[in-house]
Coordinates of C-alpha atoms in Angstrom, one line a residue:
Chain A
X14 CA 38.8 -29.6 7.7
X15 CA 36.9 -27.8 11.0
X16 CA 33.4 -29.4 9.8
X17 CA 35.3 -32.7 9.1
X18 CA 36.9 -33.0 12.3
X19 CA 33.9 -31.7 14.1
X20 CA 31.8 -34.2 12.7
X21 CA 34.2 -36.9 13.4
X22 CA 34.4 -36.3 17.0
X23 CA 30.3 -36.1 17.2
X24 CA 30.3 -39.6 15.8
X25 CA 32.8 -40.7 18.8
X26 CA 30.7 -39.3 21.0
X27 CA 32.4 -36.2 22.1
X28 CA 29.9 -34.3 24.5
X29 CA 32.3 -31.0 23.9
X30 CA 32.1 -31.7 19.9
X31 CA 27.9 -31.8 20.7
X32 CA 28.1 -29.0 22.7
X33 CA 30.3 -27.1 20.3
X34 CA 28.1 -28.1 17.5
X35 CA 24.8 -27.4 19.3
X36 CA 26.3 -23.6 20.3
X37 CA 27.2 -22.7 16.7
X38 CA 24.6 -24.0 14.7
X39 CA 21.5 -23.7 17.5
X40 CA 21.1 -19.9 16.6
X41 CA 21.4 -20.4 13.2
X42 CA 18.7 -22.9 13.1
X43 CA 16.6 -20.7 15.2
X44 CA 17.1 -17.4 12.5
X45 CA 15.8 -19.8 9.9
X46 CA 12.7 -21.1 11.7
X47 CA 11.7 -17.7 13.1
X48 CA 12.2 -15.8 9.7
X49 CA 10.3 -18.6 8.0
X50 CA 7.3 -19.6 10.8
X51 CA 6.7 -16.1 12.0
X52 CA 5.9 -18.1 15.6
X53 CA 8.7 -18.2 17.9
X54 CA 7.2 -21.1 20.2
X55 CA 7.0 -23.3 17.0
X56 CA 10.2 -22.3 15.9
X57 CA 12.0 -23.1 19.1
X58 CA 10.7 -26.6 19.2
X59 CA 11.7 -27.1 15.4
X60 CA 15.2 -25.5 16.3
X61 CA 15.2 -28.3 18.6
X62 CA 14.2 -31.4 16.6
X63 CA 16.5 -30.4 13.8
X64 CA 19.8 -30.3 16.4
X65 CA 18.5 -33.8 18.0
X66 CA 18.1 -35.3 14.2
X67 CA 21.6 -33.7 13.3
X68 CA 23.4 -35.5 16.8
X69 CA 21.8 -39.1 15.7
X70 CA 22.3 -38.9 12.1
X71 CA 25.9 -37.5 13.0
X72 CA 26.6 -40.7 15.8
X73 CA 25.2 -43.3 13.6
X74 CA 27.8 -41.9 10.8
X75 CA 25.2 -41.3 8.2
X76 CA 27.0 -37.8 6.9
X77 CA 28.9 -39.3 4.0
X78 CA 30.5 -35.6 3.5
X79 CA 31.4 -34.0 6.6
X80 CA 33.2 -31.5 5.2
X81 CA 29.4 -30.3 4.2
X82 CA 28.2 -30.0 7.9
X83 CA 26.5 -26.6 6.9
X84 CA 24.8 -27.6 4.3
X85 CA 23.4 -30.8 6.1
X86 CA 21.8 -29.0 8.6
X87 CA 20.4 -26.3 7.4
X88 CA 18.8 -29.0 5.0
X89 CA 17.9 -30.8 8.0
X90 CA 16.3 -27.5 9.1
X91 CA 14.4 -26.6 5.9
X92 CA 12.7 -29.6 5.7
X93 CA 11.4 -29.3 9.4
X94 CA 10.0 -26.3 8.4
X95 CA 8.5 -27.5 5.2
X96 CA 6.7 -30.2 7.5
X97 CA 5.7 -28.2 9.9
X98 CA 4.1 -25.9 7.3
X99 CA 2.7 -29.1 5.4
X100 CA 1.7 -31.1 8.3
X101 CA 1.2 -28.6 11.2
X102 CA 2.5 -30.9 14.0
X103 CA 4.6 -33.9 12.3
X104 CA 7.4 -34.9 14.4
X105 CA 10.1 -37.2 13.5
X106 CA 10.9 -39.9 16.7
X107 CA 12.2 -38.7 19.8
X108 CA 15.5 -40.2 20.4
X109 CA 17.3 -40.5 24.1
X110 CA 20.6 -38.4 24.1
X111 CA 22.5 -37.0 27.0
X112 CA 21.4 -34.7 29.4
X113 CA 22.9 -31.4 27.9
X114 CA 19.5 -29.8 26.2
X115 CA 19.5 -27.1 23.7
X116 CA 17.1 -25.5 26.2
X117 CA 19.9 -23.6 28.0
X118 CA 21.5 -22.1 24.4
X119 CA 18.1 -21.0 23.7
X120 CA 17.9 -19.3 26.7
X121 CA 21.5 -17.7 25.6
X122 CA 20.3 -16.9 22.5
X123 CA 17.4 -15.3 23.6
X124 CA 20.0 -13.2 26.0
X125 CA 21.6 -12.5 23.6
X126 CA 18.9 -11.1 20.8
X127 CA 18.1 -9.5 23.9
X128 CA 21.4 -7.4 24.8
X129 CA 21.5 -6.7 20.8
X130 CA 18.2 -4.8 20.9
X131 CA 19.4 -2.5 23.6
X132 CA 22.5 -1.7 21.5
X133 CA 20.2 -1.2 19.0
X134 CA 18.0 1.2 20.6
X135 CA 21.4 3.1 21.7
X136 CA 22.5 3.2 18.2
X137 CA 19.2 4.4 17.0
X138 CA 19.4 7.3 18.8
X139 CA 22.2 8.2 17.1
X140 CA 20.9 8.8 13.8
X141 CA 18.6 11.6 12.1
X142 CA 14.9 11.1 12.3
X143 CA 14.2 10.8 9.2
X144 CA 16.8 8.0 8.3
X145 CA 15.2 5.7 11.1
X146 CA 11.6 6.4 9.6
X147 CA 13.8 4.7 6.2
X148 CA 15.2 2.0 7.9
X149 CA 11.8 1.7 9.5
X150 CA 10.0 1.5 6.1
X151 CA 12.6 -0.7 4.7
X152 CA 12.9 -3.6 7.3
X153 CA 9.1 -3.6 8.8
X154 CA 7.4 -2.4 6.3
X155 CA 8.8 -3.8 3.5
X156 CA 8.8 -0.9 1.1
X157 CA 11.7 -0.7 -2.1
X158 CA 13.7 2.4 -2.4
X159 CA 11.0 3.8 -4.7
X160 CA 8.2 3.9 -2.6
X161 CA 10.0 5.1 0.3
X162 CA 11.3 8.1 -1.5
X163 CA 7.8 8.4 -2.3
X164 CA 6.6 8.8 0.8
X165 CA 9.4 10.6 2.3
X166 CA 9.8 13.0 -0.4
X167 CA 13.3 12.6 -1.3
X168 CA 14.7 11.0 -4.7
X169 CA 15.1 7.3 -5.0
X170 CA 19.1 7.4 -5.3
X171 CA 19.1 9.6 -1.8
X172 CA 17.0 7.2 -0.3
X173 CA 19.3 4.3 -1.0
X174 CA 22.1 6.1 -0.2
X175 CA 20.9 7.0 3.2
X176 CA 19.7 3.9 4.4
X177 CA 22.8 2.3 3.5
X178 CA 24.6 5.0 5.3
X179 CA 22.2 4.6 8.3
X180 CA 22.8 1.3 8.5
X181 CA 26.5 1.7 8.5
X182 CA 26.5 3.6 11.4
X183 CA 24.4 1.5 13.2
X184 CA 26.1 -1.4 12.7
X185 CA 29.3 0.4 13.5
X186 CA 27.9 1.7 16.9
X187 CA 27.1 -1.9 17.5
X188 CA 30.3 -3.0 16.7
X189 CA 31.2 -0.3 19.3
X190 CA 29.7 -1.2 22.1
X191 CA 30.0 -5.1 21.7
X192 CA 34.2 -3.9 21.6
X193 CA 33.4 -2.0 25.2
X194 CA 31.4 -5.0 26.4
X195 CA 34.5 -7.1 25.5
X196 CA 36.8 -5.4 27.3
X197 CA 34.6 -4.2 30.0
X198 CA 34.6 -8.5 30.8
X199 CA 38.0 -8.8 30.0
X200 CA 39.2 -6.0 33.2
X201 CA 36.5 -7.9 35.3
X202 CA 38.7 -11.1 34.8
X203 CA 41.8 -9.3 35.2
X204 CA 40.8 -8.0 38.7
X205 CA 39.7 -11.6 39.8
Chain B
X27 CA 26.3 -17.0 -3.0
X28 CA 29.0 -14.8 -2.3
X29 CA 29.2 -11.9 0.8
X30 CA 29.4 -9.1 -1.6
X31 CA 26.5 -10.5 -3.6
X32 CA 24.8 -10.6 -0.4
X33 CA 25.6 -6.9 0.5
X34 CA 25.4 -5.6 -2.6
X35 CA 21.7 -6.7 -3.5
X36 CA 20.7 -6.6 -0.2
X37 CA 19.7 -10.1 0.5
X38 CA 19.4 -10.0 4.3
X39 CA 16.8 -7.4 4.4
X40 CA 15.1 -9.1 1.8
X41 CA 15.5 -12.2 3.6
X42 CA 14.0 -11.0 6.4
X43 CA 11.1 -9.4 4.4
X44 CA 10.1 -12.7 2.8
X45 CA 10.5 -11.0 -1.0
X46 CA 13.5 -13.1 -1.8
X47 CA 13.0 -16.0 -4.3
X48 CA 12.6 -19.7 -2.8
X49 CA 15.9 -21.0 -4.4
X50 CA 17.6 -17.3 -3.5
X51 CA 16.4 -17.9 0.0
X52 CA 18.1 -21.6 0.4
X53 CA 21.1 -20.2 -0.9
X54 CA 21.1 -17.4 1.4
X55 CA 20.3 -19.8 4.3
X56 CA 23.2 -22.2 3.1
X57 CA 25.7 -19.4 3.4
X58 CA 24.7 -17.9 6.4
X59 CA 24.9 -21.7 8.0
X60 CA 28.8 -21.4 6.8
X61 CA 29.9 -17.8 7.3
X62 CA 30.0 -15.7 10.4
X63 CA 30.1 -12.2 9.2
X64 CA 27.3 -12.7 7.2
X65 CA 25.3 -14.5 10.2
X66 CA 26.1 -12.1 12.4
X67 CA 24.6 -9.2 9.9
X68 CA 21.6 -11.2 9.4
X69 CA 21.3 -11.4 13.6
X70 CA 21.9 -7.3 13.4
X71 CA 19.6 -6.8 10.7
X72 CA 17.0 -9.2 12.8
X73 CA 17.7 -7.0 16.3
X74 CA 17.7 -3.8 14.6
X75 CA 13.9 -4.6 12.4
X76 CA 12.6 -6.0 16.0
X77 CA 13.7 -2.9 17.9
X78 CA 11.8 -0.4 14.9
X79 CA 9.0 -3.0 15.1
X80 CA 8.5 -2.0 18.5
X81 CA 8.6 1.6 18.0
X82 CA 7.3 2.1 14.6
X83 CA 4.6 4.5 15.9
X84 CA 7.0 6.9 17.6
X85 CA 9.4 6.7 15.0
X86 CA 6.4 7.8 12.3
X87 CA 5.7 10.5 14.4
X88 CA 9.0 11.8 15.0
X89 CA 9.4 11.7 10.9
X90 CA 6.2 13.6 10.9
X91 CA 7.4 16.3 13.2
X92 CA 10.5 16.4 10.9
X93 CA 8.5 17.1 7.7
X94 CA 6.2 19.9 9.0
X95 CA 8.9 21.7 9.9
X96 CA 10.4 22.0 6.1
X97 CA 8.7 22.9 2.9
X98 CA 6.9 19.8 1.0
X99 CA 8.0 19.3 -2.4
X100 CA 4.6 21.0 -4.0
X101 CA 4.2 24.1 -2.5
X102 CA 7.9 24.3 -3.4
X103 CA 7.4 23.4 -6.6
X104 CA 4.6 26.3 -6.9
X105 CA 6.9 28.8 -5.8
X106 CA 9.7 28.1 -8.0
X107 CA 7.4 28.3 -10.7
X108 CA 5.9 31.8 -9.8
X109 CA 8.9 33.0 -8.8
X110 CA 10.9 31.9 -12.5
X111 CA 7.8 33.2 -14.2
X112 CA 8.1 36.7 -12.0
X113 CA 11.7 37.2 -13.7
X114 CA 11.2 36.3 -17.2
X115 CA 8.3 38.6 -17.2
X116 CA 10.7 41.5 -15.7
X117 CA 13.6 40.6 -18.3
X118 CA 11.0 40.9 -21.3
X119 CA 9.9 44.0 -19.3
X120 CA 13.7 45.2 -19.1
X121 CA 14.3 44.4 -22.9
X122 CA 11.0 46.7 -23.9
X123 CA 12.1 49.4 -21.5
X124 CA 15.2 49.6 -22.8
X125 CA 13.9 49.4 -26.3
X126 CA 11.1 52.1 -26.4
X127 CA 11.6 55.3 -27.9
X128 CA 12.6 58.4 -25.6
X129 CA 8.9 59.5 -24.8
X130 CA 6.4 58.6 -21.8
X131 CA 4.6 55.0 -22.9
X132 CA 1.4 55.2 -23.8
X133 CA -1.2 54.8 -21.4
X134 CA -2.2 51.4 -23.0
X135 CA 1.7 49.6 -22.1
X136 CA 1.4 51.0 -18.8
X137 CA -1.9 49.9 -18.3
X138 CA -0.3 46.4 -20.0
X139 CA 2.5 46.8 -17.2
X140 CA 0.1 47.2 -14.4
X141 CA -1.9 43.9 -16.0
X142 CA 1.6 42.4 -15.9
X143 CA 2.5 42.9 -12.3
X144 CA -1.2 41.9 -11.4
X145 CA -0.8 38.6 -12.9
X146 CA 2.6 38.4 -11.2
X147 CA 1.3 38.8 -7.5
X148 CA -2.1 36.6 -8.7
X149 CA 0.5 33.5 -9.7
X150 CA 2.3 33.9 -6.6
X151 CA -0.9 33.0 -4.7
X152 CA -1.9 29.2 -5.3
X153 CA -5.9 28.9 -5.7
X154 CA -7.8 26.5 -3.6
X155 CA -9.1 24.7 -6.7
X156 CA -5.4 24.3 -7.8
X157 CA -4.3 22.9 -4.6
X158 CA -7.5 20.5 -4.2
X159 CA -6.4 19.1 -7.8
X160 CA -2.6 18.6 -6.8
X161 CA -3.7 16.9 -3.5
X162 CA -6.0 15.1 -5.6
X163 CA -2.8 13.8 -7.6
X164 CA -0.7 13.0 -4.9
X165 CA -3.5 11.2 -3.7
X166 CA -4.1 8.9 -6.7
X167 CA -0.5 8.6 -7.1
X168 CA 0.2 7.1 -3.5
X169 CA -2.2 4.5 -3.9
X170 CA -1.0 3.8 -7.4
X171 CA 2.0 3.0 -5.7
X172 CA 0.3 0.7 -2.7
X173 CA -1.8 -0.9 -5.2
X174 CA 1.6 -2.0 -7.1
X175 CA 1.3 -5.9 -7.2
X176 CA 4.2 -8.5 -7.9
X177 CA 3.6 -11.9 -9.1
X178 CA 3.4 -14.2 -6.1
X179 CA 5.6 -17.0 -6.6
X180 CA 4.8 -20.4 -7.4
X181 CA 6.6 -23.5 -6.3
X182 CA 5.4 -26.4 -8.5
X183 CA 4.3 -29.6 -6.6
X184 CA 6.3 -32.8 -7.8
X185 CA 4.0 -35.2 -7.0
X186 CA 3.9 -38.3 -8.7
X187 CA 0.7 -40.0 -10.1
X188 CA -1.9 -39.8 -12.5
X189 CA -3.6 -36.1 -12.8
X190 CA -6.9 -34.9 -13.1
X191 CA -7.8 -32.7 -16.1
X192 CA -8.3 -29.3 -13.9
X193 CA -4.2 -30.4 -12.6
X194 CA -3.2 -30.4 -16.0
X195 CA -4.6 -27.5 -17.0
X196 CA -3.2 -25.7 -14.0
X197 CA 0.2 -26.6 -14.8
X198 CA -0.4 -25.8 -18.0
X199 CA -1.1 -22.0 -17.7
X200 CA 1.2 -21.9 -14.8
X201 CA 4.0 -22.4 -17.5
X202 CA 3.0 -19.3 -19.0
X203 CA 2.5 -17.5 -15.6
X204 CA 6.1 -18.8 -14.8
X205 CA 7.4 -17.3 -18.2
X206 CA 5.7 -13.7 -17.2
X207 CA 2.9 -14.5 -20.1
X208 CA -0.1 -13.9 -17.6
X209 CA -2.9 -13.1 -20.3
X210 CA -2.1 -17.0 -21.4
X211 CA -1.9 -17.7 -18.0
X212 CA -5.3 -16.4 -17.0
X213 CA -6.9 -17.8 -20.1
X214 CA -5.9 -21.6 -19.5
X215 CA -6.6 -21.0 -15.4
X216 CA -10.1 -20.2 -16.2
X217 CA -10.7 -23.2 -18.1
X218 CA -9.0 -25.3 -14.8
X219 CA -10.9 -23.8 -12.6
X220 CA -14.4 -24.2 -14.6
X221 CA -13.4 -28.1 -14.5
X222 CA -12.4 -27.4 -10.5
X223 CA -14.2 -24.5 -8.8
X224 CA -13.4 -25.7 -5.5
X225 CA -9.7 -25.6 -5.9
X226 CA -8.0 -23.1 -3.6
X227 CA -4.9 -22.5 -5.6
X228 CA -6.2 -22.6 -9.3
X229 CA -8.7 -19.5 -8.2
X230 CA -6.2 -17.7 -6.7
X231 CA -3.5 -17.6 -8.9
X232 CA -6.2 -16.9 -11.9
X233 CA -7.1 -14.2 -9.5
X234 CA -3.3 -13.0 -9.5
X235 CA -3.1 -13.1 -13.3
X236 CA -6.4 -11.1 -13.9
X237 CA -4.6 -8.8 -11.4
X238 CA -1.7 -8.5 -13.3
X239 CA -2.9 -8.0 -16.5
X240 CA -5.1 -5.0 -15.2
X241 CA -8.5 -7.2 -15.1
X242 CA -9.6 -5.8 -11.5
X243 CA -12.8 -7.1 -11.5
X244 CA -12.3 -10.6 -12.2
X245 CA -9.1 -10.3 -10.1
X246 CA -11.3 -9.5 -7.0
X247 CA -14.1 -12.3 -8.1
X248 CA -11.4 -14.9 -8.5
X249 CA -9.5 -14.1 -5.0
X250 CA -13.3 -13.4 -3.3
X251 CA -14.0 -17.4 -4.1
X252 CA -9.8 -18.7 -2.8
X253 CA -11.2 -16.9 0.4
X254 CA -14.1 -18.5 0.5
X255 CA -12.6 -22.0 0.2
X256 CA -11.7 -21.4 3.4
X257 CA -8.6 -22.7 5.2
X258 CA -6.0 -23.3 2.7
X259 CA -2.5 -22.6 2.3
X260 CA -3.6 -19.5 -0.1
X261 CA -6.1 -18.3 2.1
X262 CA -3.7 -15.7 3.3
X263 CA -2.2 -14.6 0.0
X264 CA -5.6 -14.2 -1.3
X265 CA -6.7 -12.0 1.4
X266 CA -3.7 -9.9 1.0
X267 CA -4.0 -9.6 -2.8
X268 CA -7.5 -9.2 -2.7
X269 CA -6.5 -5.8 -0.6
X270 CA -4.4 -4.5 -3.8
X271 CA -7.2 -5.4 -5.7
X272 CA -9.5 -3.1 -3.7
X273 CA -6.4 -0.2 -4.1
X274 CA -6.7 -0.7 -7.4
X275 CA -10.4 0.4 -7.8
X276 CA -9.2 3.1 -4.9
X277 CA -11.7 0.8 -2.6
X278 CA -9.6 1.9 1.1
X279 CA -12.1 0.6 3.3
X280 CA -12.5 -3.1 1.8
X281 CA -8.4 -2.9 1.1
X282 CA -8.1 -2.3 5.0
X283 CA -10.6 -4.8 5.8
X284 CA -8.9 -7.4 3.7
X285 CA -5.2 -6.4 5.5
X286 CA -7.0 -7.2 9.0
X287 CA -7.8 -10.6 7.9
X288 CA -4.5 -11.1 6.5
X289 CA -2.7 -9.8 9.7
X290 CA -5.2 -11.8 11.9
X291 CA -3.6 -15.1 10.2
X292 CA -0.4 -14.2 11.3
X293 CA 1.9 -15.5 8.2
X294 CA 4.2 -14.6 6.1
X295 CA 2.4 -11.5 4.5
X296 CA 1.8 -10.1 8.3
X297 CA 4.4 -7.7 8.2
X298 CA 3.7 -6.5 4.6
X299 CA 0.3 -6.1 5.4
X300 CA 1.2 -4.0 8.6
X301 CA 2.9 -1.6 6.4
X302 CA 0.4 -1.2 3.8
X303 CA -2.1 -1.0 6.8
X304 CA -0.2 2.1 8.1
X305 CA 0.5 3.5 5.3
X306 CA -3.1 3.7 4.5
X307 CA -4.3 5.1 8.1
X308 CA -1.3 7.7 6.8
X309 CA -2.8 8.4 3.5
X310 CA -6.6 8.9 4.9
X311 CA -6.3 12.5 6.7
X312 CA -5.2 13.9 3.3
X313 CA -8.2 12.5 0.8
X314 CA -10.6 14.5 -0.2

């Protein structure tokens, strides 16, 4: 019913339905096109192209299930990225909307990826050396359980088990801080 | 796809990796564009690799400090081994103690004693030529491991139209190579790409069959000639897979060179390549 009634609003027109839309599904589009392009420049203007095509197709009512919103633009998404890798520089036509650009929820997003990597490094610190160098080898370096126990020395079950278990607690410390942040906002607006 | 599937088989990190199938990869995409908790792991995952990016080379050495301080497994190995041989020799030595008649033992057992504890305290001590052999081994079996090659995918183009004979054949033996049968694979690739040398994509995934089926040397030929078609959309791949190809014949210097070019084109396989790159410059100190 949320998609539904989301789209429906878009196709009247709604600038807080667009804006709502755009802030939900920007950064999502963005993930895609940065895991996929490798390029972040080319994956911000993609980001932007697919949210412009997504508004029009939405206002001109040509979502026939709106209850598949998702689906649609991530669709949208994948096949600017398939163009972009086929083509280089195709681009669909440039359609006048309103004023509100995505360029300010990029820059939030950006803040944002930002903010996480300092938790990030906080969290780090909070774990053995030898489980970073894992979750090092894992997510940079692409390496399976196998080969990292390899290198490391340890057995392949210990491995896993670790770097799940290193993950855990950084997600958790992450989870942490993001709580403190919250509430850390929340006396600020108490006091005002 | 479901969240636990996702956490269960580790599909982010994958995801993030590029090792995740193309129609796995949608799906993953789909749900992620539909479900917060598993967006908002994927944007962890995403901060967290960017942030060990960044610091990989401190991180390396501060796992390096870690291991010199503890035994490595071989020299522990070593001394297990002397040390379990050290006390069956003294329980066989017990047992014949115990067992011998009531007088002194001849000169000859004590002699044979002596001989006993001498080869005791010489197993204890690891020879250099014993040690160049096992670092030999560990050697070999590290790049064994780097040199370990999946099938790159293939995503068949549905184009509509007539086909030229090398096409045909192409698709042909990429049904086999599809279906894991790469010897057929190979065979039926060779005879599309002596209709169509110049095609980028029919060398190199000949070149990745030969690979996989243990043919090195026409592996390397194959991939050597996508390369020199120049810019194509395997260009990459073949570099990278060119560099297993050189791991394969224990060739470090051309593998390296061949993981430069990949980096240098800044794709998909740059990260990958990174890490095999390091792991490499990691691997050199210890060869013989």
């Amino acid at each position: 019913m949320r998609w539904e009634e989301l789209a429906g609003r878009v196709r009247l027109r709604d600038s807080s339905a667009e804006e709502e839309l755009s802030k939900h599904f920007y950064p999502r589009i963005m993930a895609m096109a940065v895991v996929r392009l490798r390029d972040r420049e080319a994956a911000q203007e993609i980001a932007q192209e697919a949210l412009l095509a997504v508004l029009v197709a939405l206002r001109e009512g040509k979502l026939r299930e709106p209850e598949k919103l998702p689906g649609f633009i991530s669709g949208t998404a994948r096949n600017l990225v398939n163009n972009h890798f086929r083509s280089l520089r195709e681009r669909p036509n440039t359609v006048e909307l309103d004023p509100e650009t995505p360029s300010s929820i990029d820059l939030e997003t950006e803040a944002a990826l930002a903010e996480q990597r300092q938790s990030v490094r906080a969290a780090l610190e909070l774990i053995d050396p030898q489980d970073r160098a894992i979750l090092l080898f894992t997510l940079v370096d692409g390496m399976n359980p196998r080969e990292i126990a390899f290198r490391v020395g340890l057995s392949v079950e210990n491995v896993r088990t670790r770097k799940m278990r290193a993950i855990r607690q950084v997600t958790e410390e992450l989870q942490r801080l993001s709580r403190k942040k919250a509430r850390t906002l929340l006396n600020r607006e108490t006091v005002r | 796809m479901s969240c636990s599937q996702i956490n269960r088989e580790d599909v982010a990190e994958r995801y993030l990796m590029g090792s995740l199938a193309p129609q796995e990869r949608e799906s993953f995409e789909d749900h992620y564009f539909d479900c917060e908790e598993c967006f908002a792991l994927l944007q962890a995952r995403r901060a967290l690799q960017a942030e060990l990016s960044a610091n990989a080379a401190q991180l390396l050495e501060s796992l390096r400090n870690t291991i010199r301080t503890s035994s490595p497994p071989d020299k522990v190995w070593r001394w297990g081994w002397a040390i379990g041989l050290t006390v069956i020799l003294m329980s066989v030595g017990s047992l014949l103690w115990l067992r011998r008649p009531a007088t002194q033992p001849p000169a000859s057992s004590q002699v044979s004693i002596v001989r006993q504890q001498e080869s005791t305290k010489a197993s204890k001590a690891p020879t250099s030529q014993t040690d160049q052999t096992a670092a030999q081994i560990t050697r070999q079996n590290s790049l064994k491991e780097l040199a370990r090659v999946q099938p790159p995918p293939y995503e068949p183009n549905l184009l509509r139209g007539t086909i030229d004979q090398a096409t045909e054949k192409f698709r042909d033996g990429m049904r086999d190579y599809v279906h894991g049968d790469y010897q057929e694979a190979a065979s039926k690739l060779r005879v599309a790409a002596k209709i169509d040398a110049q095609s980028p994509r029919i060398q190199f995934f000949l070149g990745a069959s030969e690979l996989l089926i243990g043919e090195d040397d026409k592996a390397i030929r194959s991939l050597q000639a996508a390369a020199a078609l120049g810019d194509s959309p395997y260009l990459e791949e073949a570099h990278f897979y060119l560099a297993k190809g050189w791991l394969r014949k224990q060739q470090l210097v051309a593998a390296q060179q061949e993981l430069e070019k990949t980096i240098r084109l800044q794709g998909d396989l740059e990260q990958q390549a990174r890490g095999l790159l390091r792991q490499l410059e990691v691997l050199e100190p210890t060869s013989p």
